[in-house]
Coordinates of C-alpha atoms in Angstrom, one line a residue:
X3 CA 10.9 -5.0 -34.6
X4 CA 12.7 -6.9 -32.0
X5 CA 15.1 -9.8 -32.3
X6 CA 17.2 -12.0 -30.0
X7 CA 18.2 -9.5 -27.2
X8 CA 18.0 -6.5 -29.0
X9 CA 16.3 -3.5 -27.8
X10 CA 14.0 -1.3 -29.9
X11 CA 14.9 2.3 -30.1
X12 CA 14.3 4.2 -27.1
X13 CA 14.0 0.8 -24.8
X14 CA 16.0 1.9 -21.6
X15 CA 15.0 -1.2 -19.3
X16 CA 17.4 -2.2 -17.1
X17 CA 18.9 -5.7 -17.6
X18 CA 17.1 -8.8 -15.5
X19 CA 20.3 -9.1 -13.0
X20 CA 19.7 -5.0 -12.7
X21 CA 16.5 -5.3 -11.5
X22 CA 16.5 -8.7 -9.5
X23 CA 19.3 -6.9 -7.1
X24 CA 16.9 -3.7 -6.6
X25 CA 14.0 -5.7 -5.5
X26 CA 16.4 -8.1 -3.9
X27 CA 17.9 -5.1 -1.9
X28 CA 14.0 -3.2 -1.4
X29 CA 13.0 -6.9 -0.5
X30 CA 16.1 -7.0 2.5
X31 CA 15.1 -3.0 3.5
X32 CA 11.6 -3.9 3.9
X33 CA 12.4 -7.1 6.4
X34 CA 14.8 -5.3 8.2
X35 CA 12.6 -2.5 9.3
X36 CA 9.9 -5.8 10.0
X37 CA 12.1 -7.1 12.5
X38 CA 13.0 -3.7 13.7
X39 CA 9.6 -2.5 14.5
X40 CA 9.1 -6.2 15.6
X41 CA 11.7 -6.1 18.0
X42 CA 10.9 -2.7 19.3
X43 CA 7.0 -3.9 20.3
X44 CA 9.3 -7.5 21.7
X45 CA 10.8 -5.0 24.0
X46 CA 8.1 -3.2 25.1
X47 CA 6.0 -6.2 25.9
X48 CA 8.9 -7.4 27.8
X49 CA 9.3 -3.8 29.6
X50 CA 5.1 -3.9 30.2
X51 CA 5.7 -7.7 31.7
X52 CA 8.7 -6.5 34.3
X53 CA 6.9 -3.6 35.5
X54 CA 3.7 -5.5 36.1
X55 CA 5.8 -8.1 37.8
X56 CA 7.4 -5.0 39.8
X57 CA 3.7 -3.8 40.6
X58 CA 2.9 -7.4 42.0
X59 CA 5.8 -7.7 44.1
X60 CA 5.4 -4.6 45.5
X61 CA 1.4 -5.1 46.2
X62 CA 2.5 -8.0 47.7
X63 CA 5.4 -6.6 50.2
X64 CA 2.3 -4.0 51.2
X65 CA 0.1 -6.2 51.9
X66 CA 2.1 -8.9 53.3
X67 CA 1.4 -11.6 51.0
X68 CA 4.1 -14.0 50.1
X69 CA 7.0 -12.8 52.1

């Protein structure tokens, strides 16, 4: 039977302060590859917005629009 803080025999958990800075850590890996992929589709948005700008532009110059 268990009492106070005293494990039964066999009981391996790890202590509360063990486990809180495992998920706190898997918590910060998980947000940090978020912002990663986040910033990665940021950028390539950006890229997809300067080349169509570049396309535009360059239509235009052809064409003779809005020299």
């Amino acid at each position: 039977m268990r009492k106070g803080g005293q494990k039964n025999e066999g009981e391996t958990k790890a202590p509360p302060s063990t486990e809180l800075n495992a998920n706190h850590q898997r918590i910060t890996l998980q947000v940090l590859h978020v912002k990663k992929v986040d910033n990665y589709f940021e950028t390539t948005n950006q890229q997809k917005t300067n080349t169509l700008h570049y396309l535009e532009r360059q239509w235009r110059v052809l064409n003779n629009i809005g020299k």
